[in-house]
Tab-separated table of C-alpha atoms in Angstrom:
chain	number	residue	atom	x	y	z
T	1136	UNK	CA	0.000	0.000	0.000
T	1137	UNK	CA	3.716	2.543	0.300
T	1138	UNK	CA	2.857	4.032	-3.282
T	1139	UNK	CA	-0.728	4.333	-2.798
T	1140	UNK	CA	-0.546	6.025	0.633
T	1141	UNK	CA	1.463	8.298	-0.807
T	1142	UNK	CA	-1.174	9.492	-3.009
T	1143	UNK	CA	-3.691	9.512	-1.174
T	1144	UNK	CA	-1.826	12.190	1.014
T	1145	UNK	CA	-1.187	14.387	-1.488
T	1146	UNK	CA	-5.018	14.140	-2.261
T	1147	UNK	CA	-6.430	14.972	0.773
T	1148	UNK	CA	-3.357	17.468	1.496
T	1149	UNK	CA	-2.079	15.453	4.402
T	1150	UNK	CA	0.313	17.905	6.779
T	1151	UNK	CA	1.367	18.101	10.598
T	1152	UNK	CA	-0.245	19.525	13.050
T	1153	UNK	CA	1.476	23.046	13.782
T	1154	UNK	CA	-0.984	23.999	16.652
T	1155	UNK	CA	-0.064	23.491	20.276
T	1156	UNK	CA	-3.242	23.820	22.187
T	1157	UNK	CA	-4.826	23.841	25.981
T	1158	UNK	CA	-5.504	20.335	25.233
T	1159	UNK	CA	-2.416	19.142	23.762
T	1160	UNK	CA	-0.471	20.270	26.990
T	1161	UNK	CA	-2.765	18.235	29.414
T	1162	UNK	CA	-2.073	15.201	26.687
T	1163	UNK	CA	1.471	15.660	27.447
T	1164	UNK	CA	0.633	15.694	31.226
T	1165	UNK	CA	-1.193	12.665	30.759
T	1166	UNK	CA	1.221	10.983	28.756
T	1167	UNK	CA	3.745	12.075	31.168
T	1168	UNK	CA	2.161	10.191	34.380
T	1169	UNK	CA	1.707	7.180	32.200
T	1170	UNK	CA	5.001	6.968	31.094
T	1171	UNK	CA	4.838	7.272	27.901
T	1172	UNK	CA	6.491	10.960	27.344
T	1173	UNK	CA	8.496	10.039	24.187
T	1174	UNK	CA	5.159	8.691	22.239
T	1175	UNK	CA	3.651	12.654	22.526
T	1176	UNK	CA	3.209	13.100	18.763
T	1177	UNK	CA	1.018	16.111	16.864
T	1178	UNK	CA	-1.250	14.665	14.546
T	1179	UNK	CA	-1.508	14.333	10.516
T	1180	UNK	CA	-4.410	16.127	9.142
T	1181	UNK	CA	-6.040	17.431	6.401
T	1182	UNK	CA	-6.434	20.709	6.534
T	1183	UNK	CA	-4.901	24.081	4.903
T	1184	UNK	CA	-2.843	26.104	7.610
T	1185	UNK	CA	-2.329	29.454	5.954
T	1186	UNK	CA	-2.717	32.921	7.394
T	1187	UNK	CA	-5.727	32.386	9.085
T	1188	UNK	CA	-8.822	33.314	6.947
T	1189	UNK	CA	-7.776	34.734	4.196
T	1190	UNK	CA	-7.961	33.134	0.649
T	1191	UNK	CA	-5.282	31.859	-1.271
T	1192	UNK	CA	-5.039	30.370	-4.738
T	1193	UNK	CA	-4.323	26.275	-4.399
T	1194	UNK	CA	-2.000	25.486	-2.636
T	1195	UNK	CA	-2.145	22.019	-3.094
T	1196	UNK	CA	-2.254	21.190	-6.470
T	1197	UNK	CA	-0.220	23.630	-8.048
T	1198	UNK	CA	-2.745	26.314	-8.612
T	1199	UNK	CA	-5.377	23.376	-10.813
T	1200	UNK	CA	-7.574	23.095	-7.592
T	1201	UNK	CA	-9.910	25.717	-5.823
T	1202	UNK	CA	-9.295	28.238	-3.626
T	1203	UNK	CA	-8.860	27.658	0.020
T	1204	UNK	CA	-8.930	30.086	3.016
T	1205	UNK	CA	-6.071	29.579	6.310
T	1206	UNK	CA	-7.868	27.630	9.305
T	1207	UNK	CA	-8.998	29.604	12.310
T	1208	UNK	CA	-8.792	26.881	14.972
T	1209	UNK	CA	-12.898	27.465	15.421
T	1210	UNK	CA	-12.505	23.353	16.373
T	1211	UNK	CA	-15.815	22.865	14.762
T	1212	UNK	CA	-14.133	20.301	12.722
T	1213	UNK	CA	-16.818	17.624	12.616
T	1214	UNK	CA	-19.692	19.700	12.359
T	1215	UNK	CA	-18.901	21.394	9.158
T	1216	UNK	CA	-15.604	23.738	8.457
T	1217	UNK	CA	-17.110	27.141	7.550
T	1218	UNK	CA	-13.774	28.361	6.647
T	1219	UNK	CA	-12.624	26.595	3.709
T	1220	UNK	CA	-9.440	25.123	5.265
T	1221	UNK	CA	-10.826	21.642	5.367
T	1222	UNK	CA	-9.650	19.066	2.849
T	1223	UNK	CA	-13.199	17.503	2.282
T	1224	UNK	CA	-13.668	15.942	-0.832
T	1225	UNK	CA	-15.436	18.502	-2.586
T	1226	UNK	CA	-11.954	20.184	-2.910
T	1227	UNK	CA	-9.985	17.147	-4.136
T	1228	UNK	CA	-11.459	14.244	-5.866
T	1229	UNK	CA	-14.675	15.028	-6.194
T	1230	UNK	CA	-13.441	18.893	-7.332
T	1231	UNK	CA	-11.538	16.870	-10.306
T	1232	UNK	CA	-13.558	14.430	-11.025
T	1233	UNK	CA	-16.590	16.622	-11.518
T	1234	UNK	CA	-14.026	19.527	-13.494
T	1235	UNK	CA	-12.972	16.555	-16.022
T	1236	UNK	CA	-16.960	15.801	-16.777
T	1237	UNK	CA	-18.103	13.389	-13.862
T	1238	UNK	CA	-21.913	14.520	-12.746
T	1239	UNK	CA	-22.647	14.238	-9.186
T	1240	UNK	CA	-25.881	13.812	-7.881
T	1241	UNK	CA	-25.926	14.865	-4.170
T	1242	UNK	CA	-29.289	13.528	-2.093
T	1243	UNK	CA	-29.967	10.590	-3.728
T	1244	UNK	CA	-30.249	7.267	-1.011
T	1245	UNK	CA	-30.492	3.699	-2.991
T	1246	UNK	CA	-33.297	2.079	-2.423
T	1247	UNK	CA	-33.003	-1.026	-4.498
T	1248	UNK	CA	-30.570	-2.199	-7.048
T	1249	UNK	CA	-31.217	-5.706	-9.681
T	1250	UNK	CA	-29.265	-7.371	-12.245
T	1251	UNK	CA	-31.592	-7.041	-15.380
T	1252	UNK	CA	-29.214	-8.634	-18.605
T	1253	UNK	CA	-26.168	-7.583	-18.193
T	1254	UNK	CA	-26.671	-4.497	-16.621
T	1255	UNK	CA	-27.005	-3.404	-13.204
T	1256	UNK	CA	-30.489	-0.784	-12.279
T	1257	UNK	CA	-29.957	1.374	-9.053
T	1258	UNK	CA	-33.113	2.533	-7.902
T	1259	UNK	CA	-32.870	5.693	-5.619
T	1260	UNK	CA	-35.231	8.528	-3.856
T	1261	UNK	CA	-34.649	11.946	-2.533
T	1262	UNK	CA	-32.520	11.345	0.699
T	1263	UNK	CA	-34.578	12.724	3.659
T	1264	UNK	CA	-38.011	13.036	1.568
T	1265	UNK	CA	-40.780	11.435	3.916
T	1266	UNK	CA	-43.859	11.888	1.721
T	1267	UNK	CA	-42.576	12.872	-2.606
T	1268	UNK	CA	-40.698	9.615	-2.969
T	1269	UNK	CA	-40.088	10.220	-6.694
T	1270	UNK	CA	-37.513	7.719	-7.955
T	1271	UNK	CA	-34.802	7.425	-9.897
T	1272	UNK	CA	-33.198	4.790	-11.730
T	1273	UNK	CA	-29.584	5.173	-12.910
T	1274	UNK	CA	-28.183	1.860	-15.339
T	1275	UNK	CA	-24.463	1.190	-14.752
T	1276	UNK	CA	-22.170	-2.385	-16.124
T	1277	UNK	CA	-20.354	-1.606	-12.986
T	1278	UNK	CA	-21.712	0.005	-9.672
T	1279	UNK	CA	-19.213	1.272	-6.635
T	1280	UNK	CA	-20.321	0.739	-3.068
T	1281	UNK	CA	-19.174	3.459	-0.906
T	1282	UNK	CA	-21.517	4.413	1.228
T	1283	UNK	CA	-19.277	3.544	4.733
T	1284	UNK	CA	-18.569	0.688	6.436
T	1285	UNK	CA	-22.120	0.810	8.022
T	1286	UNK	CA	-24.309	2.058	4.701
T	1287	UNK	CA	-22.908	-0.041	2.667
T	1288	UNK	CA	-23.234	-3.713	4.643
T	1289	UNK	CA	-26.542	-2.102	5.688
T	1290	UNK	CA	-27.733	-2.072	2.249
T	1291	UNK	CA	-25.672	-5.244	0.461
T	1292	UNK	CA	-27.463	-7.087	3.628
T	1293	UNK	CA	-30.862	-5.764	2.278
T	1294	UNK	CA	-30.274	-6.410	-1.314
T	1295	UNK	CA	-29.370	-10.236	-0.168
T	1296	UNK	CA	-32.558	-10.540	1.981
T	1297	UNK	CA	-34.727	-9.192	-0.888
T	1298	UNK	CA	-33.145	-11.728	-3.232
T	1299	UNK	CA	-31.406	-9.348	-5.270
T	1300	UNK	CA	-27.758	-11.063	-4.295
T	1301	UNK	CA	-28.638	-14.554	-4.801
T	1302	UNK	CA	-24.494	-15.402	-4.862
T	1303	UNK	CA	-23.230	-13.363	-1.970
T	1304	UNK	CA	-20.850	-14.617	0.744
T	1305	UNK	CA	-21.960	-15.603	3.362
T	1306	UNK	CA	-19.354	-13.911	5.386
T	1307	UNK	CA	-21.548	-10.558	5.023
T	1308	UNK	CA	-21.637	-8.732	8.200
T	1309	UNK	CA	-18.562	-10.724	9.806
T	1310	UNK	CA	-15.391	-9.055	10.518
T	1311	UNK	CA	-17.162	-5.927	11.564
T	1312	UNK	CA	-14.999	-4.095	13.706
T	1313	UNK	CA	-14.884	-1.177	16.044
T	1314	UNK	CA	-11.598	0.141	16.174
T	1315	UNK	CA	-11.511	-1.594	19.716
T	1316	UNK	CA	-12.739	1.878	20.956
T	1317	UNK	CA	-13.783	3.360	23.949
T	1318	UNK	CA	-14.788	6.969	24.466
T	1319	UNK	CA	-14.361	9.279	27.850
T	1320	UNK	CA	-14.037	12.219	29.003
T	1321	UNK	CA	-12.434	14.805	30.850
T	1322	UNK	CA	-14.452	18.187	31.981
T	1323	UNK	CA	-13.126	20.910	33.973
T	1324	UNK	CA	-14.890	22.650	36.570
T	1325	UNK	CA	-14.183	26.140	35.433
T	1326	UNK	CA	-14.158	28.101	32.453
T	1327	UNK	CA	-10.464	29.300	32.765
T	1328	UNK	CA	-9.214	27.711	29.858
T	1329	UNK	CA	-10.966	26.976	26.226
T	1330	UNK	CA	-10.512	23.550	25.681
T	1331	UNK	CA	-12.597	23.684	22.377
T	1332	UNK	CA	-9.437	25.746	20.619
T	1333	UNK	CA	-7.841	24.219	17.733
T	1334	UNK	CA	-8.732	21.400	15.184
T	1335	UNK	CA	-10.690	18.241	15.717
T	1336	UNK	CA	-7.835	16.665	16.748
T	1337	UNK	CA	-4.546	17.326	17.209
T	1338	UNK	CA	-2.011	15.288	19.164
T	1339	UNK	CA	-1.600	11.656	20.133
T	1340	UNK	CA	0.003	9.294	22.489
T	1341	UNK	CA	0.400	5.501	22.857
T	1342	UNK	CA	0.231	4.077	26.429
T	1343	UNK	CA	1.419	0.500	25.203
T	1344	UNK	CA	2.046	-0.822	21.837
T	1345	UNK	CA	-1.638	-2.046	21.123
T	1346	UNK	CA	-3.727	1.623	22.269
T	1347	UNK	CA	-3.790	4.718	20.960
T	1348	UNK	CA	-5.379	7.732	22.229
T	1349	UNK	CA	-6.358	11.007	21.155
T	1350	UNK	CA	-7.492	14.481	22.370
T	1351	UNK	CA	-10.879	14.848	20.499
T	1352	UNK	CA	-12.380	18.278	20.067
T	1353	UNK	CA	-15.875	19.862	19.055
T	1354	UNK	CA	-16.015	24.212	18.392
T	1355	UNK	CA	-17.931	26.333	21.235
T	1356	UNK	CA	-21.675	25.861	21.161
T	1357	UNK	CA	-21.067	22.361	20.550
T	1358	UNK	CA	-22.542	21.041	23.650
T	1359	UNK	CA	-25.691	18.522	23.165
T	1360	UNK	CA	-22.875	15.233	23.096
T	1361	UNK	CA	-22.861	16.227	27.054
T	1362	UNK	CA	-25.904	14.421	27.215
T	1363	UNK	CA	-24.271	10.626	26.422
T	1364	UNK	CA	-21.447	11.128	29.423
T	1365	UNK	CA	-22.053	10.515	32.544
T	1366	UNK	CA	-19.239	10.087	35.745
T	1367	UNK	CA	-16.406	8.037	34.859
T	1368	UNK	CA	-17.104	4.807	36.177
T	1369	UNK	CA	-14.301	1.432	35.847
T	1370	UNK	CA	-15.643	-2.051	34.638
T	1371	UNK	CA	-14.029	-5.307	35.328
T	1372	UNK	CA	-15.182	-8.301	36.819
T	1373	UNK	CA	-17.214	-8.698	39.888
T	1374	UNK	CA	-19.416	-6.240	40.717
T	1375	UNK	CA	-21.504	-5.159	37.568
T	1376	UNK	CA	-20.746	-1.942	36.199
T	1377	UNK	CA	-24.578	-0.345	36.316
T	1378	UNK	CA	-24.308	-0.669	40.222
T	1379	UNK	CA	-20.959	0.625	40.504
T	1380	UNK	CA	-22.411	3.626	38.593
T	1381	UNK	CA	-25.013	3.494	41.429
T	1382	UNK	CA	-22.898	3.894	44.482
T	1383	UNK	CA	-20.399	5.814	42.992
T	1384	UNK	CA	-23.385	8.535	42.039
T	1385	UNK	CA	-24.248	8.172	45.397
T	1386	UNK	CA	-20.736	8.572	46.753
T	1387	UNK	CA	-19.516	11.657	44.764
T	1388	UNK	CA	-23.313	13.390	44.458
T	1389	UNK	CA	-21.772	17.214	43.624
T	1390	UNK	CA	-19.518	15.120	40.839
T	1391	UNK	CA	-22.413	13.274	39.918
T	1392	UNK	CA	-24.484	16.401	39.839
T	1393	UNK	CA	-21.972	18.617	37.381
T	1394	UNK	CA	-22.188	15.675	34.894
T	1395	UNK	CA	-25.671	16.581	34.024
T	1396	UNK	CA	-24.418	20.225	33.022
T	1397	UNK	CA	-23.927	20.944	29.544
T	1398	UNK	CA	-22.982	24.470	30.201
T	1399	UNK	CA	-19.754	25.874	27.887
T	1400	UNK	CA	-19.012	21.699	28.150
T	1401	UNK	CA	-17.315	22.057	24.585
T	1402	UNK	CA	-15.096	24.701	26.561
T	1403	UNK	CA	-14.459	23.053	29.833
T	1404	UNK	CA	-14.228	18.791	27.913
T	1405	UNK	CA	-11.953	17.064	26.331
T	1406	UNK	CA	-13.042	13.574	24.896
T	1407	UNK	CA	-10.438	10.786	24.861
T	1408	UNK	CA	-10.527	8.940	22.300
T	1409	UNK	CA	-8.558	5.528	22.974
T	1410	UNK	CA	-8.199	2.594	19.586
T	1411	UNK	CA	-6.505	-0.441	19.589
T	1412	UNK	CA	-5.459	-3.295	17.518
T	1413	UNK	CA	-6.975	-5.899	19.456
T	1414	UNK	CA	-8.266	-8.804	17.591
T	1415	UNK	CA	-12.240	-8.238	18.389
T	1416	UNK	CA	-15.562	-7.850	16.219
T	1417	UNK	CA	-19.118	-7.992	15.704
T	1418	UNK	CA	-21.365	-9.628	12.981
T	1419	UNK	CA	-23.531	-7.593	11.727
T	1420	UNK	CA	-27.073	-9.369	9.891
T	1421	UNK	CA	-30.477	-8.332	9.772
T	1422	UNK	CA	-32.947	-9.452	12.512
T	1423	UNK	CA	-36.853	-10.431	12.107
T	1424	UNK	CA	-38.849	-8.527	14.163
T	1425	UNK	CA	-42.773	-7.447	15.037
T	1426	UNK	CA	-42.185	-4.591	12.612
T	1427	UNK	CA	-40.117	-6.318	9.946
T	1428	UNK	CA	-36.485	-6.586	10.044
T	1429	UNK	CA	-33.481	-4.655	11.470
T	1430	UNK	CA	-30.137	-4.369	11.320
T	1431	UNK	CA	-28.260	-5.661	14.657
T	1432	UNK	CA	-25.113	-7.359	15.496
T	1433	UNK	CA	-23.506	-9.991	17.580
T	1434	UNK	CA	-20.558	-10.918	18.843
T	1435	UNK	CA	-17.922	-11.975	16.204
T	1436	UNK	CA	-14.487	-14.001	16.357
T	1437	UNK	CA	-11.579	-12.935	18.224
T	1438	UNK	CA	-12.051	-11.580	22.082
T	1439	UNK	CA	-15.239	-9.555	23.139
T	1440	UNK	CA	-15.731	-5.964	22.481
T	1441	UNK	CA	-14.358	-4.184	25.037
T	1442	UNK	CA	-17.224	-1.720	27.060
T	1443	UNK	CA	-14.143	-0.719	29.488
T	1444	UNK	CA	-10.497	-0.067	28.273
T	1445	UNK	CA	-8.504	0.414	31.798
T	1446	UNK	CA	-5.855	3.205	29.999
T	1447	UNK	CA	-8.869	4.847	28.695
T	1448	UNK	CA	-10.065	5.585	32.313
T	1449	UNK	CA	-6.900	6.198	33.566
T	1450	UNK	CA	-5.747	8.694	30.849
T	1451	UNK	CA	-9.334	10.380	31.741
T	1452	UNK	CA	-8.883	10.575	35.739
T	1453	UNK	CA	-4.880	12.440	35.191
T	1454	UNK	CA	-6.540	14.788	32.809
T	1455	UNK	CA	-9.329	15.394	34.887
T	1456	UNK	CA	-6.891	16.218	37.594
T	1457	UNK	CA	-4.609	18.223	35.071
T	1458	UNK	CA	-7.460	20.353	34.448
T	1459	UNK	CA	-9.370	20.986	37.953
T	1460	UNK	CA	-12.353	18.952	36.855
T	1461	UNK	CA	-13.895	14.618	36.773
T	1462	UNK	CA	-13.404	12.511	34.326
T	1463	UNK	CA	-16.675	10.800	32.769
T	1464	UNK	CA	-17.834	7.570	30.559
T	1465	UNK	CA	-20.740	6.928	27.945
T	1466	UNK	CA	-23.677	6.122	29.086
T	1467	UNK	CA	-24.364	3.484	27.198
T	1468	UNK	CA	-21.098	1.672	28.377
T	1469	UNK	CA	-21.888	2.078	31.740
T	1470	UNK	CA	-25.828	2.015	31.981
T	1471	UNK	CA	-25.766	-0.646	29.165
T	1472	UNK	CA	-22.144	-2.555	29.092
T	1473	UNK	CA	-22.553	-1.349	25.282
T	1474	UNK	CA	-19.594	-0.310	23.506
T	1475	UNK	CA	-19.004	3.483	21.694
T	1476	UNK	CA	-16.962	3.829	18.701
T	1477	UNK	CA	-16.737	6.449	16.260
T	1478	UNK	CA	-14.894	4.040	13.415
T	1479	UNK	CA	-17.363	1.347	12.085
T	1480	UNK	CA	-14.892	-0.779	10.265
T	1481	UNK	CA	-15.674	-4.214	7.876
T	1482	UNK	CA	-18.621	-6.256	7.069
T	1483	UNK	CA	-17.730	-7.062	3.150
T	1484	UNK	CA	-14.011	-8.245	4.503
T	1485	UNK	CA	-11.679	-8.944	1.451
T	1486	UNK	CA	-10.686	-12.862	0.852
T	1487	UNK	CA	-9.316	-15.637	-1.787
T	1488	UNK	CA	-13.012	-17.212	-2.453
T	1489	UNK	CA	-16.580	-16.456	-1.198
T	1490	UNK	CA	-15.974	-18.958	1.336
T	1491	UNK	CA	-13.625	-16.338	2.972
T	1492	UNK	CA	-14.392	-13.363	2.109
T	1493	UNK	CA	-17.358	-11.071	0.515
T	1494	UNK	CA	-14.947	-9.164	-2.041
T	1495	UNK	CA	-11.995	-10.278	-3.923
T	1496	UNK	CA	-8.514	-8.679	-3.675
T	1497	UNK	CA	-9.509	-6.178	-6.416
T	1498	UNK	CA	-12.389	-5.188	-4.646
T	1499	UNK	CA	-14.877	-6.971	-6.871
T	1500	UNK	CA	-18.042	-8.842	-4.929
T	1501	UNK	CA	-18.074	-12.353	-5.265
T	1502	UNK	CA	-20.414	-13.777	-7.442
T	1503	UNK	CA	-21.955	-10.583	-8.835
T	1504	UNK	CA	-19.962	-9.380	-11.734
T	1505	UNK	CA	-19.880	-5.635	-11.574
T	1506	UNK	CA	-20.424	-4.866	-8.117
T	1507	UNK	CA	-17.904	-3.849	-6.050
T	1508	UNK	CA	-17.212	-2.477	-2.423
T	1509	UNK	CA	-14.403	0.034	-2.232
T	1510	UNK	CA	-14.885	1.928	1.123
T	1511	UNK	CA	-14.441	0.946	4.688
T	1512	UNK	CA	-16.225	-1.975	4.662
T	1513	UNK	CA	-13.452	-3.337	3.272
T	1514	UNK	CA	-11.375	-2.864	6.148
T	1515	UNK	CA	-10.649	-6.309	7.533
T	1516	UNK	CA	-9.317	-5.357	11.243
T	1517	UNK	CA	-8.790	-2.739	14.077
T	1518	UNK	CA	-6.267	0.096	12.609
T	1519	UNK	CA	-5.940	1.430	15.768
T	1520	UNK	CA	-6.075	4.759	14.122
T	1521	UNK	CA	-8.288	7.201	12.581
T	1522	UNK	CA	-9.261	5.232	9.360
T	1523	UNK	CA	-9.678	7.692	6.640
T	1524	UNK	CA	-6.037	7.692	4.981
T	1525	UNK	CA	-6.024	4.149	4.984
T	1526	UNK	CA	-9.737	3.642	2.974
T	1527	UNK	CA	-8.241	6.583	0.948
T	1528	UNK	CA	-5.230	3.993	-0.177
T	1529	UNK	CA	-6.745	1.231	-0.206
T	1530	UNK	CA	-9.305	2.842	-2.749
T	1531	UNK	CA	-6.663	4.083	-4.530
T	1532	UNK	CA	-4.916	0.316	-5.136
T	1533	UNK	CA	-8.414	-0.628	-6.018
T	1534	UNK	CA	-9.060	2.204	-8.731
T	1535	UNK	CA	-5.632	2.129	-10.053
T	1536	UNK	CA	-5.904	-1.424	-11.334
T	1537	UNK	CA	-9.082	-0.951	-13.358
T	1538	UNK	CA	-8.516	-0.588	-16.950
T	1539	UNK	CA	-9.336	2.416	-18.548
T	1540	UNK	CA	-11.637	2.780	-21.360
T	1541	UNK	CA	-11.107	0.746	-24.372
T	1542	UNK	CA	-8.066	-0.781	-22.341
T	1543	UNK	CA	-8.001	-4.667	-21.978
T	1544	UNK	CA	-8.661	-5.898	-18.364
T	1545	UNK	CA	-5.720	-7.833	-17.456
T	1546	UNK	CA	-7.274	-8.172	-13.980
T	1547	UNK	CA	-7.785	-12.302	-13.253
T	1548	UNK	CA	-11.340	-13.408	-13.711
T	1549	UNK	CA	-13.655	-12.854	-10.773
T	1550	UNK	CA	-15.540	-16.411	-11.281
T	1551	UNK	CA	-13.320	-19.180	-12.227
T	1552	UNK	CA	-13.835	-20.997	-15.143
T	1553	UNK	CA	-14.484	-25.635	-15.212
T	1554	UNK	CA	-12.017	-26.408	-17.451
T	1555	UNK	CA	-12.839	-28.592	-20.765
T	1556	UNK	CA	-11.081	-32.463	-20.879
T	1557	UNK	CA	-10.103	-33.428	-23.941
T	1558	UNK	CA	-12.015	-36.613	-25.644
């Protein structure tokens, strides 16, 4: 994948992080009492770092791409860069691809797509229309599934229970991972220091050779994800973690009692976000139900999901004393021993034969001739890292083996062929 990384950073306009922020200095606190000093590392990102602001010509692609403005460290990231320093793809690859005659149609959600001939009909309707479903069929020889690790298995797992993917694998849904992620949280008690300055993320360290964690940011007025934390509470065996939450609300009441405030708490928090390369996942598959089916999962191969990553609550305790606050967990981990992850990985995992795998080594489905999955579905195990520049390669390795137009395919057969004896 060397070459193809390569490109895909100078797509998405991959530099280091040249901020030191409030945040980054309690990750070197934290990374300090753990340790792990030396691992203290800013972050590569995708974002333009000029004078803050103002508008440039390119600066990425030698003047051929759009103009971009100098970030202003807003940290609203995640909810939408207003400022044109973000390196989304409507200022790379989909910027060239519509330039050089691609059309896009934005707000379009596939419904339903059959095999009629040799041809392949995607049905789709407005995305987000609840009465004037008018549809639209687009005909393709060859259709790209990239809707995300979770859209895409979500909808290959519909197509197969509607009959529409008569050959799939039936490893759809396995190897869906989760990053091996946990999610807390450190708040301060005052409003001394803006802890919401910078970009989504911008430094790292690595408490032991399998985790990874990250200071995770969202702008000021951000403050509704308050609502899923709740005190930090440990796991483990023994005791169940829904009645530790119990008597340690009851022990710490005040504590328990600033948790509910969502007041500046995209100024006062930091989240921690804490991968690793742990060998777990889920299977994901569709589930009858009283009101038709939905899409659940289940424990896959490999050790459980972790609800409770002891360096994740650690990390969050030393911040919380770094910055004069508590530390806090997701609700759902501790209320429901559910894990939180913000990297759905897998579910069409690449493999030598449909017994193995849902998609062949060129990213072609099994069985289905002109359908293929080139997104993070594809993704076969825990990166322990943010995913996106990894999908980006391994889309580009995909892509850059497919023949252009009029060019043979010198790609081997997806279906293999009964050879002929002799008589």
């Amino acid at each position: 994948l060397a070459p193809h990384f390569a490109t895909a950073k100078r797509m998405l306009g991959v530099v280091e992080n040249p901020l030191d922020t409030p945040a980054d200095e309690v990750m070197r606190t934290v990374a300090e009492h753990m340790g792990v000093s030396e691992s203290f590392h800013p972050t590569p990102v995708g974002v333009f770092f000029g004078e803050p602001g103002v508008e440039v010509p390119d600066p990425f692609f030698g003047g051929d791409g759009p103009a971009r403005s100098g970030c202003v460290v807003c940290g609203n990231c995640m909810v939408g860069c207003r400022y044109n320093a973000k390196n989304t793809l409507d200022k790379n690859y989909l910027y060239f691809a519509e330039r050089n005659g691609t059309k896009v149609f934005p707000e379009h959600t596939v419904v339903d797509i059959e095999r009629i001939g040799d041809e392949w009909h995607v049905t789709t309707e407005p995305s987000g229309s609840w009465f004037r479903r008018r549809r639209t069929v687009f005909v393709a020889k060859d259709v790209v599934f990239s809707a995300g690790a979770l859209g895409t298995t979500r909808l290959l797992l519909e197509l197969a229970e509607h009959g529409r993917l008569p050959h799939i694998s039936h490893r759809l849904g396995y190897q869906t991972r989760t990053n091996s992620e946990a999610l807390v949280v450190s708040v301060a008690a005052s409003r001394d220091v803006d802890y919401s300055e910078g970009i989504a993320i911008t430094s790292s360290i690595h408490p032991n050779p399998e985790t990874h964690i990250e200071p995770v940011r969202y702008g000021k007025g951000s403050n509704a994800l308050a609502l899923l934390a709740t005190i930090l509470v440990d796991g483990g065996p023994g005791v169940a973690r829904h009645v530790r939450f119990l008597k340690q609300a009851a022990s710490h009441p005040i504590t328990f009692l600033r948790s509910l405030s969502v007041w500046h708490w995209s100024e006062r928090g930091i989240i921690l976000l804490v991968m690793q390369t742990r060998d777990n996942s889920l299977r994901m598959f569709r589930k009858k139900g009283w009101f038709g089916t939905r899409l659940t999962t289940e424990q896959g191969h490999g050790d459980p999901n972790p609800t409770y990553i002891p360096e994740a609550n650690e990390a969050a305790r030393i911040a919380a004393d770094a910055m004069g606050g508590f530390g806090g967990s997701t609700i759902n981990e501790v209320l429901f021993d559910t894990p939180t992850t913000a990297h759905i990985l897998g579910g069409a995992p690449i493999g030598p034969d449909a017994e193995h795998g849902v998609i062949d080594g060129y990213h072609r489905v099994f069985g289905h001739p002109g359908l293929h999955v080139i997104d993070g579905a594809a993704i076969g195990a825990n990166l322990g890292v943010n995913p996106s520049l990894t999908i980006t390669a391994m889309a580009e390795r995909a892509t850059s083996m497919w023949p252009d137009k009029g060019d043979v395919d010198t790609r081997p057969r997806l279906d293999s062929v009964e050879p002929i004896g002799t008589h």
